[in-house]
mmCIF file of C-alpha atoms in Angstrom:
data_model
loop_
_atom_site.group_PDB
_atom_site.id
_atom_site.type_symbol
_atom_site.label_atom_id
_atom_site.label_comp_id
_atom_site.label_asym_id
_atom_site.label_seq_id
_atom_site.Cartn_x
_atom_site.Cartn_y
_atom_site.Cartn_z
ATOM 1 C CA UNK R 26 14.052 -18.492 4.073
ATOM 2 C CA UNK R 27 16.155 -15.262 4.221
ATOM 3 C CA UNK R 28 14.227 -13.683 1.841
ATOM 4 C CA UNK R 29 10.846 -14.177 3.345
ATOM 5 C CA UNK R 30 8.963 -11.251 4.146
ATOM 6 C CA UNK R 31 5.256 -12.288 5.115
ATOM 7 C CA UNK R 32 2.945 -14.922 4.422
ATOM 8 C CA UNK R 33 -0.554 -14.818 2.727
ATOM 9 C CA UNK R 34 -3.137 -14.917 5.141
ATOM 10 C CA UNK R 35 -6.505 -15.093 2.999
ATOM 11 C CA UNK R 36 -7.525 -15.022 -0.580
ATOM 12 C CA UNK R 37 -10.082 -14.781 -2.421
ATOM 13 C CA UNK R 38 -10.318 -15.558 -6.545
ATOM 14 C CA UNK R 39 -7.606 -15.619 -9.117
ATOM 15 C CA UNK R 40 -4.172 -14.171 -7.257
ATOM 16 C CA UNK R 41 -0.329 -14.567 -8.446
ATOM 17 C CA UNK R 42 2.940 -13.958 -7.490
ATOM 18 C CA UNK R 43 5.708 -13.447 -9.920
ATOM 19 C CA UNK R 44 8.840 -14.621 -8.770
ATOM 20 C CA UNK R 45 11.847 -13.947 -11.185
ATOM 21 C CA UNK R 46 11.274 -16.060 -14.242
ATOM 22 C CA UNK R 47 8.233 -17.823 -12.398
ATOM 23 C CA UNK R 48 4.292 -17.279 -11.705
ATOM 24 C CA UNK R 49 2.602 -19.075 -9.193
ATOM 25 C CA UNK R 50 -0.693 -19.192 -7.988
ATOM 26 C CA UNK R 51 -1.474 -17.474 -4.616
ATOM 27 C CA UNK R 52 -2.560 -19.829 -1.914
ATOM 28 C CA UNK R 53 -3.548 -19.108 1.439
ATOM 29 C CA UNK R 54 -0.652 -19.619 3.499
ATOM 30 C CA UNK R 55 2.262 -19.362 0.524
ATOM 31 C CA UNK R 56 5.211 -17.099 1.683
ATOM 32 C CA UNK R 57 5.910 -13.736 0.257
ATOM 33 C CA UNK R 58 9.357 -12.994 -0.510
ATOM 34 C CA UNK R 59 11.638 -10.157 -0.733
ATOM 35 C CA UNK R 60 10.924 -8.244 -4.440
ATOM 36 C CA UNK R 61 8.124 -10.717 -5.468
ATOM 37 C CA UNK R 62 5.182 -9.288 -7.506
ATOM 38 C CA UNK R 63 1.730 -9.960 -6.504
ATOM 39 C CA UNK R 64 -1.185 -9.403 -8.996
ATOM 40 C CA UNK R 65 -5.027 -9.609 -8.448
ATOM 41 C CA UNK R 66 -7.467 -10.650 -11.189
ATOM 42 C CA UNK R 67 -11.211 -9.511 -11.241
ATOM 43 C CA UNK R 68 -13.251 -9.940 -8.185
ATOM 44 C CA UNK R 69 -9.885 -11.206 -6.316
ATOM 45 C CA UNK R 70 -8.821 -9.839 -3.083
ATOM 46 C CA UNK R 71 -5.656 -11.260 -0.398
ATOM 47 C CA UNK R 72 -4.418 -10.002 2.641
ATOM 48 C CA UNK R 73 -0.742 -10.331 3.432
ATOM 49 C CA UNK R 74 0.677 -10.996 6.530
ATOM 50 C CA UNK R 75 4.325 -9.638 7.287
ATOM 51 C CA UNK R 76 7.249 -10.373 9.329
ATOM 52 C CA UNK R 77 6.162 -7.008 11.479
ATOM 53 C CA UNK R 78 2.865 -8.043 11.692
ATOM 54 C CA UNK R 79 1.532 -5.070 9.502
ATOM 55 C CA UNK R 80 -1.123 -6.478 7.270
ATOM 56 C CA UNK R 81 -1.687 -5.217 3.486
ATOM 57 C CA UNK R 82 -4.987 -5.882 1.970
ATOM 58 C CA UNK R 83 -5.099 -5.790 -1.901
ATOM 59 C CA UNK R 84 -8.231 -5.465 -3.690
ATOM 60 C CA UNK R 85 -9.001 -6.681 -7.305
ATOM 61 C CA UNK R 86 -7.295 -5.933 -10.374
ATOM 62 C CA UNK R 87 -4.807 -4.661 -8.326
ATOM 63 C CA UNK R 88 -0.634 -5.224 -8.235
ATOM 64 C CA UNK R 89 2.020 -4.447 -5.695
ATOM 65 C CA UNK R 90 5.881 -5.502 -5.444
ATOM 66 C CA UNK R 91 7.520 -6.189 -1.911
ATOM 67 C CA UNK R 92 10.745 -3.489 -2.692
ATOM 68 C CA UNK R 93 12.025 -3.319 0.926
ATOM 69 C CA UNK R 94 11.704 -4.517 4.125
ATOM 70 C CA UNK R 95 14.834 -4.467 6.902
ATOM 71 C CA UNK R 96 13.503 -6.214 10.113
ATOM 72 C CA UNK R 97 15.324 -5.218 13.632
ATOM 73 C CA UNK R 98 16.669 -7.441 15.921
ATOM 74 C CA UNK R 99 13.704 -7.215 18.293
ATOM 75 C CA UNK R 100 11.528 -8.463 15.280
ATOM 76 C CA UNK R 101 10.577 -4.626 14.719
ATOM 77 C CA UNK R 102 10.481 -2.554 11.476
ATOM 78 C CA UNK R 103 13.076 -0.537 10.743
ATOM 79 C CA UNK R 104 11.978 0.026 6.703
ATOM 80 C CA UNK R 105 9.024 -1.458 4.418
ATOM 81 C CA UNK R 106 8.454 -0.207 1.003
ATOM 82 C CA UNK R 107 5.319 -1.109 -1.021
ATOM 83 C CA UNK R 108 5.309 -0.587 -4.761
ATOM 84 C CA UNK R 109 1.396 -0.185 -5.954
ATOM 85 C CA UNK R 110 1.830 -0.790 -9.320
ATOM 86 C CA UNK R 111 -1.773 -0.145 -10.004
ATOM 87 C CA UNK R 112 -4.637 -0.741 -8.056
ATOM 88 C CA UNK R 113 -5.983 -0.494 -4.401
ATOM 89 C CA UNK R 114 -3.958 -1.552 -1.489
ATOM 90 C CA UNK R 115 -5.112 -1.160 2.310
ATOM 91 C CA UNK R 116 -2.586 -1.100 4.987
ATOM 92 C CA UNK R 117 -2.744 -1.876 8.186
ATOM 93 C CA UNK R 118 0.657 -1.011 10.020
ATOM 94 C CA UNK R 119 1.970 -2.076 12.954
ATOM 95 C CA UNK R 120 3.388 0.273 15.469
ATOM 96 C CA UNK R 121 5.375 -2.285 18.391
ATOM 97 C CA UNK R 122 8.501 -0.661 17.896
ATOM 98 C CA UNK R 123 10.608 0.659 20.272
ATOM 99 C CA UNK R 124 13.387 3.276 20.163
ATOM 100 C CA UNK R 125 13.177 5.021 16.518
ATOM 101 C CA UNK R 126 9.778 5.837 14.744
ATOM 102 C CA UNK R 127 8.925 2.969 12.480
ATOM 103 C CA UNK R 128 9.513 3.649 8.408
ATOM 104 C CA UNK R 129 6.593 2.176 6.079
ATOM 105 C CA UNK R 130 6.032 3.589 2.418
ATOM 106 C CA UNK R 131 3.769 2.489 -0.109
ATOM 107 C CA UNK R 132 5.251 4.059 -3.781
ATOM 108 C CA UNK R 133 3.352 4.425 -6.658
ATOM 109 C CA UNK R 134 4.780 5.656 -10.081
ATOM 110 C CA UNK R 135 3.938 9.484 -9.303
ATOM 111 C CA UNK R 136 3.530 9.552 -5.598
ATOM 112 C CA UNK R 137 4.852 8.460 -1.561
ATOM 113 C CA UNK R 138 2.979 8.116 1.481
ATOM 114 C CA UNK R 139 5.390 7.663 4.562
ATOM 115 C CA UNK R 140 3.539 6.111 7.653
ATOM 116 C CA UNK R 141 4.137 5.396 11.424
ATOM 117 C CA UNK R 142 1.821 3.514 12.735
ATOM 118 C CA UNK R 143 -1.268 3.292 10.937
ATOM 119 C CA UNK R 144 -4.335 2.523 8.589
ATOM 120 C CA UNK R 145 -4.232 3.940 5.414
ATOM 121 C CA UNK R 146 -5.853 3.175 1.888
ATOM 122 C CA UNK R 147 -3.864 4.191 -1.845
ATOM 123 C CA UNK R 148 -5.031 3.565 -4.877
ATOM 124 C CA UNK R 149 -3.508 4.250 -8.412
ATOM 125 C CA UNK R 150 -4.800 4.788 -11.749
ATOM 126 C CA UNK R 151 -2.388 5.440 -14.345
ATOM 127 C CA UNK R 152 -5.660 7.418 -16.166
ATOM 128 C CA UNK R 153 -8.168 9.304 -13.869
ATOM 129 C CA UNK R 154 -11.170 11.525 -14.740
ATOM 130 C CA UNK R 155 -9.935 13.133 -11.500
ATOM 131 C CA UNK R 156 -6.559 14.314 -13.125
ATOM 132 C CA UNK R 157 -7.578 15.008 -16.364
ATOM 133 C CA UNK R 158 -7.356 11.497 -17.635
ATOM 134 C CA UNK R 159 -3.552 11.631 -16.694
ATOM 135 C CA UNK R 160 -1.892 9.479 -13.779
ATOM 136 C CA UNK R 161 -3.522 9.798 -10.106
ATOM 137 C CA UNK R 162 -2.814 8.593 -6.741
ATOM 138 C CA UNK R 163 -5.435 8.800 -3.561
ATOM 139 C CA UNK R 164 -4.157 8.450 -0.208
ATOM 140 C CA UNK R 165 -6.921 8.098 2.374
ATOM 141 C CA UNK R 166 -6.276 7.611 6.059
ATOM 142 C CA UNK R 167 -8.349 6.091 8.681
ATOM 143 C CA UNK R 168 -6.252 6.032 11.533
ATOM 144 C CA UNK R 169 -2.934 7.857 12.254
ATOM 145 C CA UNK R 170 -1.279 10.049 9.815
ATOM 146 C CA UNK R 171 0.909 9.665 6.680
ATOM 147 C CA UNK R 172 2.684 12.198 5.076
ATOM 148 C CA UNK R 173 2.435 12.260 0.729
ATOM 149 C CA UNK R 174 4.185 13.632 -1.598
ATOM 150 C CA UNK R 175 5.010 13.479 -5.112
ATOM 151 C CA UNK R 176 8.121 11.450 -6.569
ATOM 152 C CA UNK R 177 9.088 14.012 -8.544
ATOM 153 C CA UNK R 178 9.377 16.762 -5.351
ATOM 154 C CA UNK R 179 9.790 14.808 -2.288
ATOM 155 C CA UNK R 180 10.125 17.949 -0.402
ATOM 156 C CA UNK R 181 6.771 19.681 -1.023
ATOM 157 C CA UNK R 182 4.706 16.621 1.283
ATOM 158 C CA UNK R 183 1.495 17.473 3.067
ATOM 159 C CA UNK R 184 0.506 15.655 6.016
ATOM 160 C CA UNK R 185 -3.045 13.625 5.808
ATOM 161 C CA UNK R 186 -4.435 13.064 9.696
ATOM 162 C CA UNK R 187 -6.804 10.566 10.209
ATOM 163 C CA UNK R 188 -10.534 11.230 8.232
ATOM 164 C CA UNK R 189 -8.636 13.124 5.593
ATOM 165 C CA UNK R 190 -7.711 12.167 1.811
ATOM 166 C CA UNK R 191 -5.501 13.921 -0.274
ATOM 167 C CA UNK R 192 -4.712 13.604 -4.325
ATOM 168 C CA UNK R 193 -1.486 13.616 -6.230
ATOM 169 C CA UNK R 194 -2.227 14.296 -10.377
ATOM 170 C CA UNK R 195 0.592 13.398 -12.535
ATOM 171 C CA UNK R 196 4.083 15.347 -10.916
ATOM 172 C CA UNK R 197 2.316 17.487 -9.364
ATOM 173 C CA UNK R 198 2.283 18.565 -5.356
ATOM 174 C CA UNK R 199 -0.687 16.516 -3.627
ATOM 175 C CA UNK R 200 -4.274 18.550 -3.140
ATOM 176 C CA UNK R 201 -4.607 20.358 0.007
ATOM 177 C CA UNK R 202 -6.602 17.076 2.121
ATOM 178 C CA UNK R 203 -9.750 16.984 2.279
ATOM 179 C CA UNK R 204 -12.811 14.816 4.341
ATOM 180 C CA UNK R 205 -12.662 11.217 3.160
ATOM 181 C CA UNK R 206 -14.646 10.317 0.078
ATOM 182 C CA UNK R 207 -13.926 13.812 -1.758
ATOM 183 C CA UNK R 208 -11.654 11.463 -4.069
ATOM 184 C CA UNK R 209 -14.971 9.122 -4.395
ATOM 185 C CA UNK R 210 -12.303 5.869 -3.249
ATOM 186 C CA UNK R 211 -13.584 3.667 -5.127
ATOM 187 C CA UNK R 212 -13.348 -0.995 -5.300
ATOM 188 C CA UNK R 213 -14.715 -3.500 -2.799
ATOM 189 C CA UNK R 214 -13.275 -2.224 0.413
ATOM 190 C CA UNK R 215 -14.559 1.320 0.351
ATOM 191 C CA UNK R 216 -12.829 4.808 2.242
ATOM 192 C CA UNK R 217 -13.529 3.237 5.785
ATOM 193 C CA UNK R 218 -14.034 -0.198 5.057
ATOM 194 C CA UNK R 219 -11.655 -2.966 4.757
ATOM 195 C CA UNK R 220 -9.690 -3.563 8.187
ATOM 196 C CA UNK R 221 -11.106 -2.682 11.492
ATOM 197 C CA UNK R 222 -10.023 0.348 13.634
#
């Protein structure tokens, strides 16, 4: 199908995807389309599969939507975007493109991370002790860089290397980065768990 944009390649627990006016159970092996929904219940995880080959790992209680994804000719990426509606989501992105930098972004309601070529952790907590009980978002990367910034102020992005974490509270500029686990990442795949370098 046109709109397909990666398939589901393990789950674990309770999972669904909404799909316009439907919800349907997650299965290993379902497709993912284009602007679906896909929700996490307690002690669920899944790992997605997309058309790139990047692979997004989504830990429990968690939510993302699929907002974008343009696929070149070659079968590379030319544009992903992630919506982590709340939640944990590991990425794992692939970086077999040739010509023009890739373009992957996960979006959360206060924050970007723009990545090429890498593995990288956000989470989102619409409350955090960390921000004052107000929204946060914590970008860790494990391998690579990615470059975060708030949604409100695009332009005032620091760049996170590889081993570093930074913090975005409410609409404010992200925290100067840090070592990994200053943010205490928290949920079943840990700072430098989850995929394998």
């Amino acid at each position: 199908a046109q709109g397909t944009v990666g398939t589901v390649k393990e789950v674990t627990g309770q999972a669904q995807i909404k799909r316009g006016s439907q919800t349907l159970p997650v299965t290993q092996g379902i497709a993912v389309e284009l602007h679906d929904t896909i929700s996490t219940e307690a002690g669920a995880h899944l790992t997605i599969v997309l058309a790139d080959n990047s692979q997004l790992q989504l830990a429990e209680n968690s939510s993302i939507v699929i907002s974008e994804q343009v696929i070149g000719a070659g079968g590379g990426r030319q544009s992903t975007t992630i919506g982590l509606l709340g939640g944990r989501l590991d990425s794992l992105v692939s970086s077999a493109l040739r010509g023009a930098a890739p373009n992957f972004k996960v979006q959360t309601p206060n924050a970007i991370a723009g990545v090429r070529g890498t593995h990288f952790s956000v989470v989102y907590a619409a409350h955090s002790v960390t921000c004052g009980n107000g929204s946060s978002t914590d970008v860790a990367v494990n391998n690579g860089t990615v470059i975060v910034a708030s949604r409100t102020n695009p332009t005032a992005s620091v760049q996170v290397d590889a081993g570093y974490e930074t913090v975005v509270c409410l609409n404010r500029p992200p925290l100067p980065p840090g070592p990994l686990g200053i943010a205490s990442m928290n949920g079943p795949f840990g700072a430098v768990a989850g995929f394998s370098n």
